[in-house]
Amino acid sequence: METYNFSAGPACLPKKVLVAAGDAAKQFRDTGMSIMEMSHRSKTVMSLFEEITFRIKTLLDIPSNYHVLWLQGGASTQFSMVPLNVLPDGSCADYIDTGVWSARAISECSKIGKANVIGSSKDDTYTFIPKECPQNKESIYLHITSNNTIYGTQYKVNPEVLNPDGFLVADMSSDILSKPINVSQFGLIYAGSQKNMGPAGVTLVIIRDDLIGKNYRSLPTMLNYETHVIKDSMFNTPPVFAVFVVNETLKWIQDLGGLDAMAVINRKKAEKLYAEIKRNSLFTSPVAEEDRSLMNIPFVFSKPGLDDQSFITFCEQRRLMTLKGHRSVGGFRASIYNSMPEAGVEKLINTMQDYEKEKT
Ligand SMILES: Cc1ncc(COP(=O)(O)O)c(C=O)c1O
């Protein structure tokens, strides 16, 4: 029986990518060596980095005045790196609080400068994206989390930055590469790899050239974007294996037809699942309809008296794994990133229908 992994991250990867990863773990491109044994200074690995950067620039249609960096430390390190690099001493930035990850970004910024929380849905367990968010005209940037992994909300339209000298910063960890984006709307984008790109271990940063090398303060070398720009993401030993797997995932997306095609597939999967949540008498979505994520779909029982664990076990017996909701939301969460096949979503829908028949 096929296993489908609905984990929020690390998440499932395309079969083809896993096979390529297995092969490269044994031997990379006729070198007689595993990719994990190869020097990042070797021609082969340097060309891998050139290839992956070219691929992401092509897929996301990144304008020429942006740099692409492959860093370590996860999106969590970016929560600090962003303000450390682009927020001058004594200045402020606006943040919209749409979940735990936004809150962490706010908390890290507050250690460096002033983070104005201009909108929050915290009091409603983050079930919607705040729309009325009065921006401060002196704010250097506006930070959003484009998709909220835990709560299942997603920006459908990005806010416009009102300060003409300001810029938008986005944590896109859980929806990067799920659809086309207009990179020029942003000053800086960052995303951890372990949802839509590959295994954990590499973090994508896309930064507009004029935001590099501001040197507002004396920074540890590793926390300065300029270090990584100058050294093409090879200042220290990079996570070559993770980068290899991301490159294979990018190839897989290109083979599917790129981000336009990916967006159509993702919409179709999510619409099917939301339709079933609506139809099924046992389940409901806690999330405001207009803000529902196409990547992470939380749902709960619509009436009391049913035991969450019994549905989780019912799913696991059918090899539908990791569907437990985040502890702060409860219920269930189906993460249906790029690599979740439509067949997996259909199997989940059939299982929800079988459960309904059993319980009603
Ligand atoms: C939206 C978002 N931002 C940030 C993070 C933190 O990422 P990392 O664990 O790579 O630091 C996560 C992790 O799930 C996330 O979903």
Tab-separated table of C-alpha atoms and ligand atoms in Angstrom:
chain	number	residue	atom	x	y	z
A	1	MET	CA	0.000	0.000	0.000
A	2	GLU	CA	1.349	3.448	-0.946
A	3	THR	CA	2.269	5.688	2.015
A	4	TYR	CA	1.358	9.387	1.845
A	5	ASN	CA	3.138	11.743	4.218
A	6	PHE	CA	1.128	14.864	5.072
A	7	SER	CA	3.836	16.316	7.320
A	8	ALA	CA	4.169	20.109	7.565
A	9	GLY	CA	7.925	19.835	7.241
A	10	PRO	CA	10.238	18.128	6.713
A	11	ALA	CA	7.732	17.115	4.084
A	12	CYS	CA	7.352	14.553	1.338
A	13	LEU	CA	9.580	14.834	-1.721
A	14	PRO	CA	8.971	13.632	-5.284
A	15	LYS	CA	9.889	9.952	-5.792
A	16	LYS	CA	12.136	10.890	-8.692
A	17	VAL	CA	14.080	13.303	-6.477
A	18	LEU	CA	14.542	10.667	-3.781
A	19	VAL	CA	15.878	8.196	-6.335
A	20	ALA	CA	18.338	10.816	-7.637
A	21	ALA	CA	19.367	11.577	-4.037
A	22	GLY	CA	19.960	7.870	-3.390
A	23	ASP	CA	22.073	7.570	-6.540
A	24	ALA	CA	24.132	10.698	-5.755
A	25	ALA	CA	24.655	9.460	-2.210
A	26	LYS	CA	26.410	6.450	-3.749
A	27	GLN	CA	28.132	8.149	-6.679
A	28	PHE	CA	27.854	11.648	-8.123
A	29	ARG	CA	28.130	12.248	-11.873
A	30	ASP	CA	30.670	9.501	-12.661
A	31	THR	CA	33.177	10.836	-10.158
A	32	GLY	CA	33.452	7.563	-8.268
A	33	MET	CA	32.615	9.507	-5.115
A	34	SER	CA	29.478	10.164	-3.117
A	35	ILE	CA	28.302	13.759	-3.316
A	36	MET	CA	28.663	13.833	0.468
A	37	GLU	CA	32.386	13.190	0.137
A	38	MET	CA	33.102	15.899	-2.400
A	39	SER	CA	34.860	19.169	-1.734
A	40	HIS	CA	32.735	22.226	-2.232
A	41	ARG	CA	35.769	23.697	-4.010
A	42	SER	CA	35.699	20.926	-6.635
A	43	LYS	CA	34.646	21.901	-10.153
A	44	THR	CA	31.737	19.464	-9.971
A	45	VAL	CA	30.209	21.037	-6.849
A	46	MET	CA	30.923	24.586	-8.001
A	47	SER	CA	29.039	23.820	-11.205
A	48	LEU	CA	26.157	22.384	-9.157
A	49	PHE	CA	25.877	25.746	-7.335
A	50	GLU	CA	25.939	27.637	-10.629
A	51	GLU	CA	23.277	25.299	-11.994
A	52	ILE	CA	20.914	25.595	-9.014
A	53	THR	CA	21.195	29.388	-8.940
A	54	PHE	CA	20.466	29.552	-12.655
A	55	ARG	CA	17.489	27.231	-12.230
A	56	ILE	CA	15.893	29.190	-9.400
A	57	LYS	CA	16.423	32.456	-11.252
A	58	THR	CA	14.688	30.957	-14.275
A	59	LEU	CA	11.822	29.364	-12.332
A	60	LEU	CA	11.045	32.437	-10.215
A	61	ASP	CA	11.930	34.859	-13.009
A	62	ILE	CA	14.256	36.722	-10.633
A	63	PRO	CA	15.273	40.143	-11.995
A	64	SER	CA	18.981	40.807	-12.585
A	65	ASN	CA	19.231	43.278	-9.671
A	66	TYR	CA	18.730	40.492	-7.094
A	67	HIS	CA	21.198	38.054	-5.585
A	68	VAL	CA	20.393	34.450	-4.706
A	69	LEU	CA	22.043	32.987	-1.609
A	70	TRP	CA	22.072	29.429	-0.275
A	71	LEU	CA	22.638	29.717	3.474
A	72	GLN	CA	22.367	27.636	6.632
A	73	GLY	CA	20.584	28.171	9.929
A	74	GLY	CA	17.039	27.824	8.618
A	75	ALA	CA	14.415	30.523	8.291
A	76	SER	CA	14.874	31.103	12.035
A	77	THR	CA	18.323	32.620	11.443
A	78	GLN	CA	16.755	34.961	8.883
A	79	PHE	CA	14.476	36.326	11.610
A	80	SER	CA	17.656	37.960	12.997
A	81	MET	CA	19.729	38.358	9.835
A	82	VAL	CA	17.121	40.529	8.142
A	83	PRO	CA	17.031	43.289	10.788
A	84	LEU	CA	20.753	42.956	11.536
A	85	ASN	CA	21.556	43.706	7.901
A	86	VAL	CA	18.911	46.142	6.745
A	87	LEU	CA	17.554	47.961	9.810
A	88	PRO	CA	19.664	51.000	10.790
A	89	ASP	CA	20.219	51.671	14.514
A	90	GLY	CA	17.316	53.540	16.080
A	91	SER	CA	14.914	52.795	13.224
A	92	CYS	CA	11.824	50.619	13.013
A	93	ALA	CA	10.132	48.032	10.813
A	94	ASP	CA	6.480	46.987	10.487
A	95	TYR	CA	5.465	43.378	11.056
A	96	ILE	CA	2.134	41.614	10.540
A	97	ASP	CA	1.625	38.891	13.122
A	98	THR	CA	-0.071	35.939	11.428
A	99	GLY	CA	1.236	33.076	13.532
A	100	VAL	CA	3.984	31.536	15.599
A	101	TRP	CA	6.627	32.117	12.907
A	102	SER	CA	5.720	35.781	12.456
A	103	ALA	CA	5.805	36.175	16.222
A	104	ARG	CA	9.310	34.700	16.313
A	105	ALA	CA	10.409	37.097	13.561
A	106	ILE	CA	8.972	39.986	15.589
A	107	SER	CA	10.684	38.841	18.750
A	108	GLU	CA	14.084	38.623	17.021
A	109	CYS	CA	13.697	42.027	15.363
A	110	SER	CA	12.850	43.551	18.737
A	111	LYS	CA	16.311	42.573	19.980
A	112	ILE	CA	17.875	44.671	17.233
A	113	GLY	CA	15.485	47.569	16.612
A	114	LYS	CA	11.834	48.454	16.937
A	115	ALA	CA	9.283	46.038	15.492
A	116	ASN	CA	5.863	47.648	15.120
A	117	VAL	CA	3.147	45.012	15.128
A	118	ILE	CA	0.667	46.689	12.793
A	119	GLY	CA	-1.825	43.835	12.634
A	120	SER	CA	-2.377	40.534	14.432
A	121	SER	CA	-4.944	37.737	14.419
A	122	LYS	CA	-3.472	36.181	17.559
A	123	ASP	CA	-6.617	36.731	19.635
A	124	ASP	CA	-8.536	34.610	17.112
A	125	THR	CA	-5.965	31.805	17.077
A	126	TYR	CA	-4.600	33.195	13.816
A	127	THR	CA	-7.602	32.023	11.799
A	128	PHE	CA	-7.349	34.911	9.342
A	129	ILE	CA	-4.901	37.376	7.777
A	130	PRO	CA	-5.385	40.887	9.223
A	131	LYS	CA	-6.340	43.287	6.434
A	132	GLU	CA	-6.412	46.693	8.129
A	133	CYS	CA	-2.778	47.217	9.035
A	134	PRO	CA	-1.836	50.892	9.329
A	135	GLN	CA	1.794	51.198	8.259
A	136	ASN	CA	4.277	53.627	9.799
A	137	LYS	CA	5.689	55.963	7.212
A	138	GLU	CA	9.149	55.874	8.783
A	139	SER	CA	9.329	52.050	8.772
A	140	ILE	CA	12.242	50.682	6.770
A	141	TYR	CA	10.413	47.528	5.706
A	142	LEU	CA	7.196	45.582	6.105
A	143	HIS	CA	7.549	41.908	7.043
A	144	ILE	CA	4.961	39.257	6.243
A	145	THR	CA	4.787	35.480	6.465
A	146	SER	CA	3.284	34.590	3.099
A	147	ASN	CA	1.902	31.227	4.245
A	148	ASN	CA	1.246	30.280	7.848
A	149	THR	CA	2.193	26.642	8.151
A	150	ILE	CA	0.550	25.990	11.500
A	151	TYR	CA	-2.732	27.851	11.039
A	152	GLY	CA	-3.324	27.295	7.327
A	153	THR	CA	-3.662	30.886	6.159
A	154	GLN	CA	-1.996	32.406	3.106
A	155	TYR	CA	-1.760	35.851	1.567
A	156	LYS	CA	-3.714	35.962	-1.700
A	157	VAL	CA	-2.603	39.534	-2.398
A	158	ASN	CA	0.588	40.955	-0.917
A	159	PRO	CA	0.260	44.253	0.952
A	160	GLU	CA	1.719	47.297	-0.717
A	161	VAL	CA	4.421	49.141	1.187
A	162	LEU	CA	3.351	52.741	1.707
A	163	ASN	CA	6.782	54.231	2.442
A	164	PRO	CA	8.167	54.938	-1.061
A	165	ASP	CA	11.671	54.134	0.242
A	166	GLY	CA	10.453	51.062	2.136
A	167	PHE	CA	10.330	47.479	0.934
A	168	LEU	CA	8.505	44.223	1.535
A	169	VAL	CA	10.219	41.275	3.258
A	170	ALA	CA	8.592	37.854	3.162
A	171	ASP	CA	9.150	34.578	4.934
A	172	MET	CA	8.033	32.188	2.179
A	173	SER	CA	9.203	29.003	3.887
A	174	SER	CA	5.957	27.142	3.334
A	175	ASP	CA	4.777	28.325	-0.070
A	176	ILE	CA	7.908	29.152	-2.064
A	177	LEU	CA	7.780	27.592	-5.546
A	178	SER	CA	4.101	26.686	-5.194
A	179	LYS	CA	3.067	29.383	-7.695
A	180	PRO	CA	4.661	32.209	-9.675
A	181	ILE	CA	5.531	35.346	-7.686
A	182	ASN	CA	6.558	38.819	-8.706
A	183	VAL	CA	9.999	39.037	-7.080
A	184	SER	CA	10.288	42.749	-7.839
A	185	GLN	CA	7.505	43.392	-5.279
A	186	PHE	CA	9.970	42.362	-2.554
A	187	GLY	CA	13.231	43.692	-1.195
A	188	LEU	CA	14.052	40.353	0.397
A	189	ILE	CA	12.552	36.862	0.380
A	190	TYR	CA	13.706	33.950	2.519
A	191	ALA	CA	12.615	30.345	2.807
A	192	GLY	CA	13.805	27.222	4.576
A	193	SER	CA	14.073	24.240	2.240
A	194	GLN	CA	12.241	21.475	4.086
A	195	LYS	CA	8.740	21.994	2.726
A	196	ASN	CA	8.667	22.687	-1.002
A	197	MET	CA	12.340	22.417	-1.909
A	198	GLY	CA	14.193	19.528	-0.328
A	199	PRO	CA	15.545	18.270	2.980
A	200	ALA	CA	16.264	20.636	5.869
A	201	GLY	CA	19.686	22.265	5.822
A	202	VAL	CA	19.674	24.994	3.227
A	203	THR	CA	17.891	28.351	3.271
A	204	LEU	CA	17.144	30.336	0.154
A	205	VAL	CA	17.589	34.111	0.367
A	206	ILE	CA	16.699	36.384	-2.541
A	207	ILE	CA	17.937	39.888	-1.816
A	208	ARG	CA	17.784	43.091	-3.872
A	209	ASP	CA	21.292	44.359	-4.619
A	210	ASP	CA	20.891	47.745	-2.940
A	211	LEU	CA	20.173	46.018	0.414
A	212	ILE	CA	23.533	44.231	0.459
A	213	GLY	CA	26.498	45.694	2.352
A	214	LYS	CA	24.615	48.366	4.285
A	215	ASN	CA	26.957	47.784	7.252
A	216	TYR	CA	24.719	49.581	9.748
A	217	ARG	CA	26.531	47.783	12.546
A	218	SER	CA	29.509	45.542	13.084
A	219	LEU	CA	28.211	42.063	12.277
A	220	PRO	CA	29.578	38.579	12.880
A	221	THR	CA	30.957	37.555	9.480
A	222	MET	CA	28.512	34.676	9.021
A	223	LEU	CA	25.511	36.921	9.709
A	224	ASN	CA	26.429	39.469	7.059
A	225	TYR	CA	24.714	38.902	3.694
A	226	GLU	CA	27.657	40.583	1.994
A	227	THR	CA	29.975	37.759	3.097
A	228	HIS	CA	27.853	35.216	1.260
A	229	VAL	CA	27.340	37.424	-1.785
A	230	ILE	CA	31.094	37.926	-2.212
A	231	LYS	CA	31.801	34.225	-1.775
A	232	ASP	CA	28.856	32.902	-3.860
A	233	SER	CA	27.371	31.118	-0.808
A	234	MET	CA	30.679	29.288	-0.243
A	235	PHE	CA	32.282	31.321	2.517
A	236	ASN	CA	32.180	28.223	4.689
A	237	THR	CA	31.386	24.606	3.867
A	238	PRO	CA	27.890	24.631	2.382
A	239	PRO	CA	25.333	21.806	2.791
A	240	VAL	CA	26.144	20.317	-0.607
A	241	PHE	CA	23.875	17.279	-0.334
A	242	ALA	CA	20.824	19.397	0.571
A	243	VAL	CA	21.648	21.775	-2.284
A	244	PHE	CA	21.856	18.821	-4.662
A	245	VAL	CA	18.404	17.598	-3.606
A	246	VAL	CA	16.901	21.085	-4.001
A	247	ASN	CA	18.370	21.250	-7.506
A	248	GLU	CA	16.686	17.941	-8.346
A	249	THR	CA	13.368	19.311	-7.011
A	250	LEU	CA	13.747	22.386	-9.185
A	251	LYS	CA	14.330	20.129	-12.210
A	252	TRP	CA	11.184	18.180	-11.278
A	253	ILE	CA	9.158	21.416	-11.183
A	254	GLN	CA	10.596	22.504	-14.532
A	255	ASP	CA	9.696	19.113	-16.052
A	256	LEU	CA	6.116	19.554	-14.830
A	257	GLY	CA	5.888	22.840	-16.735
A	258	GLY	CA	7.208	25.356	-14.198
A	259	LEU	CA	5.376	27.407	-11.610
A	260	ASP	CA	2.272	28.149	-13.690
A	261	ALA	CA	1.656	24.436	-14.017
A	262	MET	CA	2.543	23.851	-10.358
A	263	ALA	CA	-0.005	26.477	-9.286
A	264	VAL	CA	-2.777	24.798	-11.278
A	265	ILE	CA	-1.978	21.408	-9.732
A	266	ASN	CA	-1.824	22.871	-6.213
A	267	ARG	CA	-5.125	24.721	-6.608
A	268	LYS	CA	-6.856	21.592	-7.861
A	269	LYS	CA	-5.635	19.467	-4.928
A	270	ALA	CA	-6.573	22.080	-2.322
A	271	GLU	CA	-10.004	22.776	-3.833
A	272	LYS	CA	-10.843	19.071	-3.754
A	273	LEU	CA	-9.885	18.774	-0.104
A	274	TYR	CA	-11.670	21.971	0.984
A	275	ALA	CA	-14.785	20.777	-0.863
A	276	GLU	CA	-14.741	17.522	1.073
A	277	ILE	CA	-14.216	19.295	4.410
A	278	LYS	CA	-17.278	21.386	3.572
A	279	ARG	CA	-19.378	18.438	2.420
A	280	ASN	CA	-18.441	15.974	5.136
A	281	SER	CA	-20.764	16.206	8.149
A	282	LEU	CA	-17.939	15.339	10.565
A	283	PHE	CA	-15.373	17.996	9.661
A	284	THR	CA	-15.045	21.739	9.412
A	285	SER	CA	-12.312	24.256	8.638
A	286	PRO	CA	-11.421	26.739	11.400
A	287	VAL	CA	-9.929	29.189	8.845
A	288	ALA	CA	-11.589	32.250	7.233
A	289	GLU	CA	-12.575	31.189	3.720
A	290	GLU	CA	-10.811	33.994	1.834
A	291	ASP	CA	-7.478	33.347	3.574
A	292	ARG	CA	-7.291	29.570	3.269
A	293	SER	CA	-3.884	28.158	2.401
A	294	LEU	CA	-3.364	25.913	-0.605
A	295	MET	CA	-0.423	24.295	1.206
A	296	ASN	CA	-1.479	23.527	4.796
A	297	ILE	CA	-5.087	22.586	5.405
A	298	PRO	CA	-6.148	22.305	9.046
A	299	PHE	CA	-9.543	20.813	9.862
A	300	VAL	CA	-11.345	19.813	13.039
A	301	PHE	CA	-14.383	17.789	14.012
A	302	SER	CA	-17.518	19.853	13.563
A	303	LYS	CA	-19.158	18.540	16.732
A	304	PRO	CA	-17.944	17.307	20.103
A	305	GLY	CA	-17.819	13.663	21.090
A	306	LEU	CA	-15.398	12.354	18.475
A	307	ASP	CA	-11.870	11.405	19.375
A	308	ASP	CA	-9.069	12.980	17.270
A	309	GLN	CA	-6.800	10.006	17.819
A	310	SER	CA	-9.374	7.570	16.462
A	311	PHE	CA	-9.403	9.393	13.087
A	312	ILE	CA	-5.598	9.631	13.082
A	313	THR	CA	-5.388	5.856	13.664
A	314	PHE	CA	-8.045	5.259	10.969
A	315	CYS	CA	-5.842	7.241	8.547
A	316	GLU	CA	-2.618	5.543	9.599
A	317	GLN	CA	-4.163	2.127	8.964
A	318	ARG	CA	-4.590	3.335	5.373
A	319	ARG	CA	-0.982	4.637	5.309
A	320	LEU	CA	-1.985	8.300	5.482
A	321	MET	CA	0.631	9.649	7.871
A	322	THR	CA	1.388	12.764	9.952
A	323	LEU	CA	-2.102	14.256	9.878
A	324	LYS	CA	-2.221	15.386	13.509
A	325	GLY	CA	-2.917	19.107	13.821
A	326	HIS	CA	-0.452	21.414	15.543
A	327	ARG	CA	-0.926	21.375	19.315
A	328	SER	CA	-2.087	25.010	19.294
A	329	VAL	CA	-4.924	24.261	16.834
A	330	GLY	CA	-5.753	20.594	17.542
A	331	GLY	CA	-7.630	18.400	15.091
A	332	PHE	CA	-5.898	17.593	11.844
A	333	ARG	CA	-3.667	19.249	9.296
A	334	ALA	CA	-3.001	18.007	5.793
A	335	SER	CA	0.090	19.612	4.331
A	336	ILE	CA	-0.233	19.176	0.601
A	337	TYR	CA	2.900	20.848	-0.720
A	338	ASN	CA	4.046	20.571	-4.344
A	339	SER	CA	5.216	16.977	-3.920
A	340	MET	CA	1.980	15.564	-2.501
A	341	PRO	CA	0.449	13.700	-5.421
A	342	GLU	CA	-3.209	14.285	-6.246
A	343	ALA	CA	-3.716	10.572	-5.539
A	344	GLY	CA	-2.707	11.203	-1.912
A	345	VAL	CA	-5.325	13.927	-1.546
A	346	GLU	CA	-7.926	11.660	-3.148
A	347	LYS	CA	-7.061	8.869	-0.757
A	348	LEU	CA	-7.460	11.223	2.183
A	349	ILE	CA	-10.847	12.338	0.852
A	350	ASN	CA	-11.985	8.701	0.458
A	351	THR	CA	-10.805	7.987	3.987
A	352	MET	CA	-12.752	10.949	5.370
A	353	GLN	CA	-15.822	9.600	3.570
A	354	ASP	CA	-15.298	6.096	4.960
A	355	TYR	CA	-14.927	7.535	8.451
A	356	GLU	CA	-18.149	9.486	8.035
A	357	LYS	CA	-19.976	6.300	7.014
A	358	GLU	CA	-18.601	4.502	10.053
A	359	LYS	CA	-19.517	7.243	12.549
A	360	THR	CA	-22.942	8.397	11.294
B	1	LIG	C1	6.606	29.854	7.810
B	1	LIG	C2	7.785	29.313	8.573
B	1	LIG	N1	8.785	30.149	8.906
B	1	LIG	C3	9.859	29.714	9.603
B	1	LIG	C4	9.969	28.408	10.014
B	1	LIG	C5	11.176	27.983	10.783
B	1	LIG	O1	12.015	27.342	9.905
B	1	LIG	P1	13.393	26.682	10.341
B	1	LIG	O2	13.040	25.515	11.211
B	1	LIG	O3	13.977	26.279	9.035
B	1	LIG	O4	14.194	27.684	11.040
B	1	LIG	C6	8.954	27.498	9.686
B	1	LIG	C7	9.065	26.092	10.098
B	1	LIG	O5	8.175	25.292	9.976
B	1	LIG	C8	7.830	27.969	8.955
B	1	LIG	O6	6.842	27.142	8.631
